[in-house]
Amino acid sequence: MKNFIALCLLFSGIYAQAQIVSGTVFSKEENKPIPYVKIGVEREKTGTISDENGHFSIDLSQTDKSHTIRIEVAGFESYTQAVSDFINNSAPKIFLKEKVKNIQEVKLNPKKFVDKNWGVNTKTKSVLYSVNPEFRKEDFLGETALEFNASKRSKIKNINLNVANYNSDRPVIMRYAIYSEKNGFPDQNILEEEITVELTEDMIKSGTFMLDVNDYNIWVQGKFFIGIQFLKEFKGRVNISAALFRTGFIRKFYGDWERITLAAPAINIDVKVDKNGKNKKDEMEDNNEKLSMLAPDISQYKDESGNSIYGKNEAVGKTLKLKDAELYYEVYGEGQPLLLLHGNGGSIKEFYKQIPELSKHFKVIALDTRSQGKSKDYTRNNLSYKIFADDLKSLIDHLGLNTINILGWSDGGNTGLEFSLKYSENLNKLIVIGANAFPEGVEESLLNNFKTKVQVLQLENNPDHSNEVRLLKLMINEPEISKKSLNQISNPVFVIAGENDVIKKGHTEMMAKEIKNSKLKIYKKASHYVPFEVADELNKDVVDFLKN
């Protein structure tokens, strides 16, 4: 459950090789070139963007000639033509007619309107949309969007984009769009004029680029979408923060919009809204609010743990070589042995808030689980918590320990349960944080997202992601500990979870009930990241449980 999924949304352009049509787009009224116009084929992913002088080039060799070319930009009426006719029009000049603007003056009464902020506010650096033109050029000109819902008429003041990293050899040109909604997806761009920005690093303040759109007089009500599109290639990469388990939308040019449930881009807006108006939740409604609590922004803790010595302390770090793996571990303090087991995709460093305190009372042995952290796995077999438990037994035998205490967080807690069932004679006490006895104990929406992520990675067929797939499959398929097996655990067990944990509260309570000699604690206002969020309270409780 602690697998920090970093997502990439990559946009790149489609280049011509045959049947290339080149031309220029002009304003009909002013006879001036129009920059950054979208030229593409309806219902297809083929398209291009005109340059700052209105020039474009598009390869139509692979397109259906019965389809239609669409040329559009905010503030002008769309232009359409059959692909076959467009190809026969050598070096075309396209003239777009300006839309008639009919903007009524709206006076805001300060007593009736209040400031609100809606959308995704995370500034995490763990989950990202990565804009990298050099990686996949055919996707670069795609769009990503986030859904909003205003129950009362509201004016958009600022559009904010949280940028985790910016690295570019030139200003990054991007376009904003605001779409109406149809059948749950973005539909028509409602903007009456183009909003294009040349983004530079100095425009990003405290991780956020704030775009003031007050003068555009944008009023919204009901469902709408804020979309962003990158228009011109650059050398480098821009990483946009994203929120796990929120829904975003993407499309390649004029292709169909697709709903992405793994993560949503960190777009949020400042609005003026009626005092009595409330922003409706997106299509996931109450589930989305719950998921935002289940997956809080932990970037601060990730940065702090990465800057700590733990997990890379050469002075105390050692490696145990097994026939099919290498296990890296670190030892701190003296006293009764306490094994620390991290969660899925984590490492020793996740206990950076526990090791300093617990090592005052115990001999703390922190282990990188097989295939994670600095530990290695020389097999390609499916991973299992039973294998992890066997690895732990090999380590304590190597260290000459007869009995140990275990503190296991998330997957580490699952391993602790398996260890207690197989090696109870070597276990004194067990503490499990955010553990589950079987996959159904995990929130269904999260489990479904894991399954979707596996499908995406398998389709990519990238060998670099094979271990991530194994770790995800582990959470999808295991553990398989029945209530009867839980009844057989005789060691004292401290069952811990957060109030907003990804492990269902009822499941945690069931585990504590079925384990005969157990103690239960649910930490208020905490999520799955109890060791991060309430470290002092947890450390005290651990010491009390193990010593009393």
Coordinates of C-alpha atoms in Angstrom, one line a residue:
M1 CA 0.0 0.0 0.0
K2 CA 3.0 2.3 0.4
N3 CA 4.1 1.8 -3.2
F4 CA 4.6 5.3 -4.4
I5 CA 3.4 5.2 -7.8
A6 CA 4.9 7.7 -10.0
L7 CA 2.9 8.3 -13.0
C8 CA 4.1 9.9 -16.5
L9 CA 1.8 11.8 -18.8
L10 CA 4.0 12.4 -21.9
F11 CA 3.0 14.7 -24.8
S12 CA 4.8 14.6 -28.2
G13 CA 4.2 15.6 -31.8
I14 CA 3.5 13.6 -35.0
Y15 CA 5.9 14.3 -37.8
A16 CA 5.4 14.0 -41.5
Q17 CA 7.0 11.5 -43.9
A18 CA 4.6 11.4 -46.8
Q19 CA 1.5 13.3 -48.0
I20 CA 2.7 16.3 -46.0
V21 CA 0.5 19.4 -46.2
S22 CA 2.0 22.7 -45.3
G23 CA 0.3 26.1 -44.9
T24 CA -0.5 29.1 -42.9
V25 CA -3.5 30.1 -40.7
F26 CA -4.6 33.7 -40.9
S27 CA -7.2 35.9 -39.2
K28 CA -9.8 36.8 -41.8
E29 CA -10.6 40.2 -40.4
E30 CA -7.0 41.4 -39.8
N31 CA -5.2 39.2 -42.4
K32 CA -2.6 38.4 -39.8
P33 CA -1.1 35.0 -39.0
I34 CA -2.6 33.2 -35.9
P35 CA -0.1 31.5 -33.7
Y36 CA -0.5 28.0 -32.1
V37 CA -3.6 26.9 -33.9
K38 CA -4.7 23.2 -33.7
I39 CA -4.7 21.4 -37.0
G40 CA -5.8 17.8 -36.8
V41 CA -8.1 15.0 -38.0
E42 CA -11.4 14.5 -36.2
R43 CA -11.7 11.2 -34.3
E44 CA -8.0 10.6 -34.8
K45 CA -4.8 11.2 -32.9
T46 CA -3.1 12.9 -35.8
G47 CA -2.4 16.6 -35.5
T48 CA 0.0 19.5 -35.2
I49 CA 0.2 23.0 -33.9
S50 CA 1.0 26.0 -36.0
D51 CA 4.1 28.0 -35.0
E52 CA 4.2 31.5 -33.7
N53 CA 3.9 32.7 -37.3
G54 CA 0.8 30.6 -38.1
H55 CA 2.9 28.1 -40.2
F56 CA 2.1 24.4 -40.0
S57 CA 3.0 21.0 -41.6
I58 CA 1.0 17.9 -41.1
D59 CA 1.5 14.3 -42.4
L60 CA -1.8 12.8 -43.6
S61 CA -0.5 9.6 -45.1
Q62 CA -1.9 7.4 -42.4
T63 CA -5.2 9.1 -42.0
D64 CA -8.7 8.0 -43.2
K65 CA -9.3 10.2 -46.2
S66 CA -13.0 10.2 -45.6
H67 CA -12.5 11.9 -42.2
T68 CA -12.4 15.7 -41.7
I69 CA -9.6 18.1 -41.0
R70 CA -10.5 20.5 -38.1
I71 CA -8.6 23.7 -37.5
E72 CA -9.4 25.7 -34.4
V73 CA -8.2 28.1 -31.8
A74 CA -10.0 30.0 -29.0
G75 CA -11.7 33.2 -30.2
F76 CA -12.2 32.0 -33.8
E77 CA -14.8 29.9 -35.5
S78 CA -13.6 26.4 -36.4
Y79 CA -12.6 25.5 -39.9
T80 CA -13.3 22.0 -41.4
Q81 CA -12.6 20.3 -44.7
A82 CA -12.5 16.8 -46.0
V83 CA -9.0 15.3 -45.6
S84 CA -8.9 14.4 -49.3
D85 CA -9.7 18.0 -50.4
F86 CA -7.2 19.3 -47.9
I87 CA -4.4 17.2 -49.3
N88 CA -5.2 18.4 -52.8
N89 CA -5.0 22.0 -51.7
S90 CA -1.3 22.8 -52.2
A91 CA 0.3 25.2 -49.7
P92 CA -3.1 26.3 -48.3
K93 CA -3.9 29.6 -46.7
I94 CA -6.5 29.1 -44.0
F95 CA -8.6 32.0 -42.9
L96 CA -10.4 31.8 -39.6
K97 CA -13.3 34.1 -38.8
E98 CA -13.3 35.8 -35.4
K99 CA -16.2 34.9 -33.1
V100 CA -18.6 37.7 -32.2
K101 CA -18.1 38.6 -28.6
N102 CA -21.1 39.4 -26.5
I103 CA -19.8 40.0 -23.0
Q104 CA -22.2 41.5 -20.6
E105 CA -20.8 43.5 -17.7
V106 CA -21.1 41.7 -14.4
K107 CA -20.8 43.7 -11.2
L108 CA -19.6 41.8 -8.2
N109 CA -21.2 42.6 -4.9
P110 CA -18.6 41.8 -2.2
K111 CA -21.3 40.9 0.2
K112 CA -22.6 38.1 -2.1
F113 CA -19.4 36.6 -3.3
V114 CA -16.6 34.8 -1.4
D115 CA -13.2 33.4 -2.4
K116 CA -12.9 29.7 -2.8
N117 CA -10.2 27.3 -4.1
W118 CA -11.1 24.1 -5.9
G119 CA -9.1 21.3 -7.4
V120 CA -5.9 19.4 -6.7
N121 CA -3.5 21.2 -4.4
T122 CA -0.8 18.6 -3.8
K123 CA 2.8 19.6 -4.3
T124 CA 4.2 16.0 -4.0
K125 CA 7.3 15.0 -5.9
S126 CA 6.5 11.3 -5.5
V127 CA 3.6 11.2 -8.0
L128 CA 4.1 13.2 -11.2
Y129 CA 2.9 13.9 -14.7
S130 CA 6.2 14.1 -16.7
V131 CA 6.3 16.3 -19.8
N132 CA 9.3 15.1 -21.8
P133 CA 9.2 15.9 -25.6
E134 CA 12.2 13.8 -26.3
F135 CA 10.8 10.6 -24.9
R136 CA 7.7 10.0 -27.0
K137 CA 7.2 12.6 -29.6
E138 CA 3.9 11.1 -30.8
D139 CA 2.2 12.0 -27.5
F140 CA 3.6 15.4 -26.8
L141 CA 0.8 17.4 -28.3
G142 CA -1.8 15.7 -26.1
E143 CA -3.9 17.4 -23.5
T144 CA -4.6 16.6 -19.8
A145 CA -7.6 18.0 -18.0
L146 CA -9.2 18.0 -14.5
E147 CA -12.9 18.1 -13.8
F148 CA -14.6 20.7 -11.6
N149 CA -18.2 21.3 -10.6
A150 CA -19.7 24.6 -9.4
S151 CA -23.2 24.5 -8.0
K152 CA -23.4 28.3 -8.2
R153 CA -22.3 30.8 -10.9
S154 CA -18.7 31.5 -10.3
K155 CA -15.9 33.6 -11.8
I156 CA -12.4 32.1 -12.2
K157 CA -9.7 34.4 -10.9
N158 CA -6.6 32.3 -11.1
I159 CA -5.6 29.0 -12.6
N160 CA -2.8 27.3 -10.5
L161 CA -0.5 24.6 -11.7
N162 CA 1.8 22.9 -9.2
V163 CA 5.1 22.2 -10.8
A164 CA 7.5 19.8 -9.0
N165 CA 10.5 20.2 -11.3
Y166 CA 11.3 22.5 -14.2
N167 CA 14.2 22.0 -16.6
S168 CA 14.1 23.5 -20.0
D169 CA 16.4 25.2 -22.5
R170 CA 13.7 27.8 -23.4
P171 CA 10.4 29.1 -22.2
V172 CA 7.8 26.3 -22.2
I173 CA 4.8 27.3 -24.3
M174 CA 1.5 26.0 -23.0
R175 CA -2.1 26.6 -23.6
Y176 CA -5.1 26.6 -21.2
A177 CA -8.6 25.6 -22.2
I178 CA -11.9 25.4 -20.4
Y179 CA -14.2 22.8 -21.6
S180 CA -17.9 22.2 -21.1
E181 CA -19.0 18.7 -20.1
K182 CA -20.8 16.0 -22.1
N183 CA -21.5 12.5 -20.9
G184 CA -18.8 12.8 -18.2
F185 CA -16.0 14.0 -20.6
P186 CA -14.7 17.4 -21.8
D187 CA -16.6 18.7 -24.8
Q188 CA -16.4 22.2 -26.2
N189 CA -13.8 24.9 -25.3
I190 CA -15.9 27.7 -23.8
L191 CA -13.1 30.3 -23.9
E192 CA -13.7 33.3 -26.2
E193 CA -10.0 34.1 -26.6
E194 CA -6.8 32.2 -26.5
I195 CA -4.9 31.7 -23.2
T196 CA -1.3 30.9 -24.1
V197 CA 1.7 31.2 -21.7
E198 CA 5.4 31.1 -22.1
L199 CA 6.4 29.5 -18.8
T200 CA 9.8 30.2 -17.3
E201 CA 11.3 28.9 -14.1
D202 CA 11.2 32.3 -12.4
M203 CA 7.4 32.3 -12.9
I204 CA 7.0 29.3 -10.6
K205 CA 6.7 30.5 -7.0
S206 CA 6.9 28.0 -4.1
G207 CA 6.2 25.2 -6.5
T208 CA 3.1 26.9 -8.1
F209 CA 2.6 28.8 -11.4
M210 CA -0.4 31.1 -10.8
L211 CA -2.0 32.4 -13.9
D212 CA -4.2 35.5 -13.4
V213 CA -7.3 35.2 -15.7
N214 CA -9.4 37.9 -14.1
D215 CA -9.5 40.0 -17.2
Y216 CA -10.7 37.0 -19.3
N217 CA -14.1 37.3 -17.5
I218 CA -14.6 33.5 -17.3
W219 CA -17.9 32.5 -15.6
V220 CA -18.7 28.9 -15.0
Q221 CA -21.6 26.9 -13.5
G222 CA -22.1 23.1 -13.4
K223 CA -19.5 20.7 -14.6
F224 CA -16.5 22.0 -16.5
F225 CA -12.9 21.0 -17.2
I226 CA -9.6 22.9 -17.0
G227 CA -7.2 21.6 -19.7
I228 CA -3.5 22.2 -20.4
Q229 CA -1.6 21.5 -23.6
F230 CA 2.1 21.9 -24.4
L231 CA 2.6 23.5 -27.8
K232 CA 6.2 23.6 -28.7
E233 CA 9.1 21.2 -28.2
F234 CA 11.9 22.0 -25.8
K235 CA 14.9 20.2 -24.4
G236 CA 14.4 19.1 -20.8
R237 CA 11.5 18.0 -18.7
V238 CA 8.7 19.5 -16.7
N239 CA 7.2 17.5 -13.8
I240 CA 3.7 18.4 -12.7
S241 CA 2.6 17.1 -9.3
A242 CA -0.3 14.7 -9.3
A243 CA -2.8 13.3 -6.7
L244 CA -3.1 9.5 -6.5
F245 CA -6.6 8.0 -6.9
R246 CA -8.1 11.2 -8.3
T247 CA -9.5 11.1 -11.8
G248 CA -7.8 13.0 -14.6
F249 CA -8.5 13.1 -18.4
I250 CA -6.2 12.8 -21.3
R251 CA -6.5 12.8 -25.1
K252 CA -4.1 12.7 -28.1
F253 CA -5.0 15.7 -30.3
Y254 CA -8.6 15.2 -31.6
G255 CA -8.8 11.6 -30.4
D256 CA -11.3 10.6 -27.7
W257 CA -10.8 11.8 -24.2
E258 CA -9.8 9.0 -21.8
R259 CA -10.5 8.8 -18.1
I260 CA -7.4 8.1 -16.0
T261 CA -8.2 6.9 -12.5
L262 CA -4.7 6.4 -11.2
A263 CA -3.9 10.1 -10.7
A264 CA -4.9 13.6 -11.6
P265 CA -2.7 16.7 -12.4
A266 CA -2.3 19.3 -9.6
I267 CA -4.5 21.9 -11.2
N268 CA -6.5 24.1 -8.8
I269 CA -8.4 27.4 -9.3
D270 CA -9.2 30.5 -7.2
V271 CA -12.8 31.6 -7.8
K272 CA -15.4 34.1 -6.7
V273 CA -18.5 32.1 -5.7
D274 CA -21.9 32.8 -4.2
K275 CA -21.7 32.5 -0.4
N276 CA -24.4 29.9 -0.3
G277 CA -22.9 27.9 -3.2
K278 CA -20.9 24.7 -2.6
N279 CA -18.6 23.1 -5.1
K280 CA -19.9 19.6 -6.0
K281 CA -17.5 16.8 -5.9
D282 CA -16.3 15.2 -9.1
E283 CA -17.8 12.0 -10.6
M284 CA -16.4 9.9 -7.8
E285 CA -18.3 12.1 -5.3
D286 CA -17.8 11.0 -1.7
N287 CA -15.3 8.4 -2.7
N288 CA -12.9 11.0 -4.0
E289 CA -13.0 12.9 -0.8
K290 CA -12.2 9.7 1.1
L291 CA -9.4 8.7 -1.3
S292 CA -7.8 12.1 -0.8
M293 CA -7.6 11.3 2.9
L294 CA -6.3 7.8 2.1
A295 CA -3.5 9.2 -0.1
P296 CA -2.3 12.4 1.6
D297 CA 0.7 14.4 0.4
I298 CA 3.7 12.7 2.0
S299 CA 6.4 14.5 0.0
Q300 CA 7.7 16.2 3.1
Y301 CA 8.3 12.9 4.8
K302 CA 9.8 11.4 1.7
D303 CA 12.3 14.2 1.4
E304 CA 13.2 14.0 5.1
S305 CA 13.7 10.2 5.0
G306 CA 15.8 10.5 1.9
N307 CA 18.0 13.1 3.6
S308 CA 18.5 10.9 6.7
I309 CA 21.4 8.5 7.1
Y310 CA 19.1 5.5 7.5
G311 CA 19.2 2.9 4.7
K312 CA 22.6 4.1 3.5
N313 CA 24.7 4.1 6.7
E314 CA 27.9 2.4 5.7
A315 CA 29.2 2.4 9.2
V316 CA 26.5 -0.1 10.4
G317 CA 25.1 -1.5 7.2
K318 CA 25.7 -5.2 6.3
T319 CA 24.6 -7.7 3.7
L320 CA 23.6 -11.3 4.2
K321 CA 24.0 -13.4 1.0
L322 CA 21.5 -16.2 0.4
K323 CA 21.5 -18.6 -2.5
D324 CA 19.0 -16.5 -4.5
A325 CA 19.1 -13.1 -2.8
E326 CA 21.1 -10.5 -0.8
L327 CA 19.6 -8.9 2.3
Y328 CA 20.8 -5.5 3.4
Y329 CA 20.3 -4.6 7.0
E330 CA 21.4 -2.0 9.6
V331 CA 21.8 -2.5 13.4
Y332 CA 21.4 0.2 16.0
G333 CA 21.4 0.2 19.8
E334 CA 21.5 -2.6 22.4
G335 CA 19.0 -4.8 24.2
Q336 CA 16.2 -7.0 23.2
P337 CA 16.1 -7.5 19.4
L338 CA 13.5 -5.5 17.5
L339 CA 13.1 -6.2 13.7
L340 CA 11.7 -3.3 11.6
L341 CA 10.0 -4.3 8.4
H342 CA 9.0 -1.6 5.9
G343 CA 6.1 -1.4 3.4
N344 CA 5.7 -2.2 -0.3
G345 CA 8.3 -0.5 -2.4
G346 CA 9.9 1.1 0.7
S347 CA 13.2 0.7 2.5
I348 CA 14.9 1.1 5.9
K349 CA 14.8 4.9 5.6
E350 CA 11.0 4.9 6.1
F351 CA 11.7 4.3 9.8
Y352 CA 13.8 7.5 10.1
K353 CA 11.5 8.7 12.9
Q354 CA 11.5 5.4 14.8
I355 CA 15.1 4.2 14.7
P356 CA 16.6 7.1 16.8
E357 CA 14.0 6.6 19.6
L358 CA 13.5 2.9 19.6
S359 CA 17.3 2.2 19.5
K360 CA 17.5 3.8 23.0
H361 CA 15.5 0.8 24.3
F362 CA 16.2 -2.1 22.0
K363 CA 18.7 -3.6 19.6
V364 CA 17.0 -2.3 16.4
I365 CA 17.6 -4.4 13.3
A366 CA 16.2 -2.7 10.2
L367 CA 15.9 -4.8 7.1
D368 CA 15.4 -4.0 3.4
T369 CA 13.0 -6.6 2.2
R370 CA 14.1 -8.8 -0.8
S371 CA 14.0 -6.9 -4.1
Q372 CA 13.5 -3.5 -2.3
G373 CA 15.8 -0.9 -1.0
K374 CA 19.4 -2.2 -1.2
S375 CA 18.4 -5.8 -1.0
K376 CA 18.5 -7.9 -4.2
D377 CA 16.5 -10.8 -5.6
Y378 CA 18.1 -13.0 -8.2
T379 CA 14.9 -14.8 -9.1
R380 CA 12.0 -13.6 -11.4
N381 CA 9.4 -15.6 -9.5
N382 CA 6.3 -14.1 -7.9
L383 CA 7.0 -12.5 -4.6
S384 CA 5.2 -13.6 -1.4
Y385 CA 5.0 -12.7 2.3
K386 CA 6.0 -16.3 3.1
I387 CA 9.2 -15.8 1.2
F388 CA 9.9 -12.6 3.1
A389 CA 9.2 -14.5 6.4
D390 CA 11.7 -17.2 5.4
D391 CA 14.3 -14.4 4.6
L392 CA 13.7 -13.0 8.0
K393 CA 14.3 -16.4 9.6
S394 CA 17.6 -16.7 7.7
L395 CA 18.7 -13.3 9.0
I396 CA 18.0 -14.0 12.7
D397 CA 19.7 -17.4 12.4
H398 CA 22.7 -15.6 10.9
L399 CA 22.7 -13.2 13.8
G400 CA 22.4 -16.0 16.3
L401 CA 19.1 -14.7 17.7
N402 CA 16.6 -17.1 19.4
T403 CA 13.6 -14.8 19.8
I404 CA 12.8 -11.4 18.4
N405 CA 10.1 -8.7 18.4
I406 CA 8.8 -7.5 15.1
L407 CA 7.4 -4.1 14.1
G408 CA 6.0 -4.4 10.6
W409 CA 4.4 -1.5 8.7
S410 CA 2.0 -2.3 5.8
D411 CA 3.6 -5.2 3.8
G412 CA 6.0 -5.5 6.7
G413 CA 3.1 -6.2 9.0
N414 CA 1.8 -8.9 6.6
T415 CA 5.3 -10.5 6.7
G416 CA 5.1 -10.3 10.5
L417 CA 1.8 -12.2 10.5
E418 CA 3.2 -14.9 8.2
F419 CA 6.3 -15.2 10.5
S420 CA 4.2 -15.6 13.6
L421 CA 2.3 -18.5 11.9
K422 CA 5.4 -20.3 10.7
Y423 CA 8.1 -19.4 13.3
S424 CA 6.1 -18.6 16.5
E425 CA 8.8 -20.1 18.7
N426 CA 11.2 -17.4 17.4
L427 CA 8.8 -14.6 18.0
N428 CA 8.2 -12.7 21.3
K429 CA 5.8 -9.9 20.4
L430 CA 4.5 -8.6 17.1
I431 CA 3.3 -5.0 16.2
V432 CA 1.5 -4.6 12.9
I433 CA 0.7 -1.2 11.4
G434 CA -1.8 -1.0 8.5
A435 CA -1.6 -4.7 7.8
N436 CA -4.2 -6.9 6.2
A437 CA -5.0 -10.6 6.3
F438 CA -6.3 -10.9 2.7
P439 CA -6.5 -8.5 -0.2
E440 CA -10.2 -7.7 0.3
G441 CA -9.2 -5.9 3.5
V442 CA -7.8 -3.1 1.3
E443 CA -10.1 -0.3 0.1
E444 CA -11.6 -1.6 -3.2
S445 CA -10.8 1.6 -5.1
L446 CA -7.1 1.4 -4.2
L447 CA -7.0 -2.3 -5.1
N448 CA -8.6 -1.5 -8.5
N449 CA -6.0 1.2 -9.1
F450 CA -3.3 -1.4 -8.5
K451 CA -4.8 -3.7 -11.0
T452 CA -5.1 -0.9 -13.6
K453 CA -1.5 0.1 -13.0
V454 CA -0.4 -3.5 -13.6
Q455 CA -2.3 -3.6 -16.9
V456 CA -0.7 -0.3 -18.0
L457 CA 2.9 -1.5 -17.1
Q458 CA 2.4 -4.8 -18.8
L459 CA 1.2 -3.1 -22.0
E460 CA 4.3 -1.0 -21.9
N461 CA 6.4 -4.2 -21.6
N462 CA 9.4 -2.2 -20.2
P463 CA 11.9 -4.6 -18.4
D464 CA 12.7 -1.7 -16.1
H465 CA 9.2 -2.0 -14.6
S466 CA 9.2 -5.7 -14.0
N467 CA 10.0 -5.5 -10.3
E468 CA 7.2 -2.8 -9.8
V469 CA 4.8 -5.2 -11.5
R470 CA 5.8 -8.0 -9.1
L471 CA 5.3 -5.8 -6.0
L472 CA 1.9 -4.6 -7.2
K473 CA 0.8 -8.2 -7.9
L474 CA 1.9 -9.1 -4.4
M475 CA -0.6 -6.6 -2.9
I476 CA -3.3 -7.7 -5.4
N477 CA -3.0 -11.4 -4.6
E478 CA -1.8 -11.7 -1.1
P479 CA -1.8 -12.3 1.8
E480 CA -4.1 -15.3 2.2
I481 CA -4.5 -15.6 6.0
S482 CA -7.8 -16.9 7.0
K483 CA -9.7 -16.1 10.3
K484 CA -8.9 -19.7 11.4
S485 CA -5.2 -19.0 10.9
L486 CA -5.5 -15.7 12.8
N487 CA -7.0 -17.7 15.7
Q488 CA -3.8 -19.8 15.8
I489 CA -1.5 -16.9 16.5
S490 CA -0.5 -17.2 20.2
N491 CA 2.1 -14.4 20.5
P492 CA 1.0 -11.0 21.8
V493 CA 0.1 -8.8 18.9
F494 CA -0.5 -5.0 18.8
V495 CA -2.8 -4.2 15.9
I496 CA -2.5 -0.6 14.7
A497 CA -4.1 1.5 11.9
G498 CA -4.9 5.1 11.1
E499 CA -8.5 6.4 11.2
N500 CA -8.2 7.1 7.4
D501 CA -6.1 4.0 6.6
V502 CA -6.3 2.3 3.2
I503 CA -7.0 -0.8 5.2
K504 CA -10.7 -1.0 6.0
K505 CA -11.5 -0.2 9.6
G506 CA -13.7 -3.3 9.9
H507 CA -10.9 -5.5 8.6
T508 CA -8.4 -4.1 11.2
E509 CA -11.0 -4.7 13.9
M510 CA -11.6 -8.2 12.6
M511 CA -7.9 -9.1 12.8
A512 CA -7.7 -7.8 16.4
K513 CA -10.7 -9.8 17.4
E514 CA -9.6 -13.0 15.8
I515 CA -6.0 -12.9 17.2
K516 CA -6.5 -14.1 20.8
N517 CA -3.8 -12.2 22.6
S518 CA -4.1 -8.8 20.8
K519 CA -4.4 -5.1 21.5
L520 CA -6.0 -2.6 19.1
K521 CA -5.4 1.1 18.5
I522 CA -6.8 3.3 15.8
Y523 CA -4.9 6.6 15.6
K524 CA -7.2 9.6 15.1
K525 CA -6.8 11.7 12.0
A526 CA -4.0 9.5 10.8
S527 CA -3.8 7.7 7.4
H528 CA -1.8 4.7 6.3
Y529 CA 1.3 6.7 7.2
V530 CA 1.1 6.4 11.0
P531 CA 5.0 6.2 11.5
F532 CA 5.3 9.5 9.6
E533 CA 2.2 11.4 10.9
V534 CA 2.1 10.5 14.7
A535 CA 5.7 9.3 15.2
D536 CA 6.1 10.4 18.8
E537 CA 2.8 8.8 20.0
L538 CA 3.6 5.6 18.1
N539 CA 7.1 5.3 19.4
K540 CA 5.9 5.7 23.0
D541 CA 3.2 3.0 22.4
V542 CA 5.7 0.6 20.9
V543 CA 8.0 0.9 23.9
D544 CA 5.2 0.5 26.4
F545 CA 3.9 -2.6 24.5
L546 CA 7.2 -4.3 24.3
K547 CA 8.4 -3.6 27.8
N548 CA 5.1 -4.2 29.7

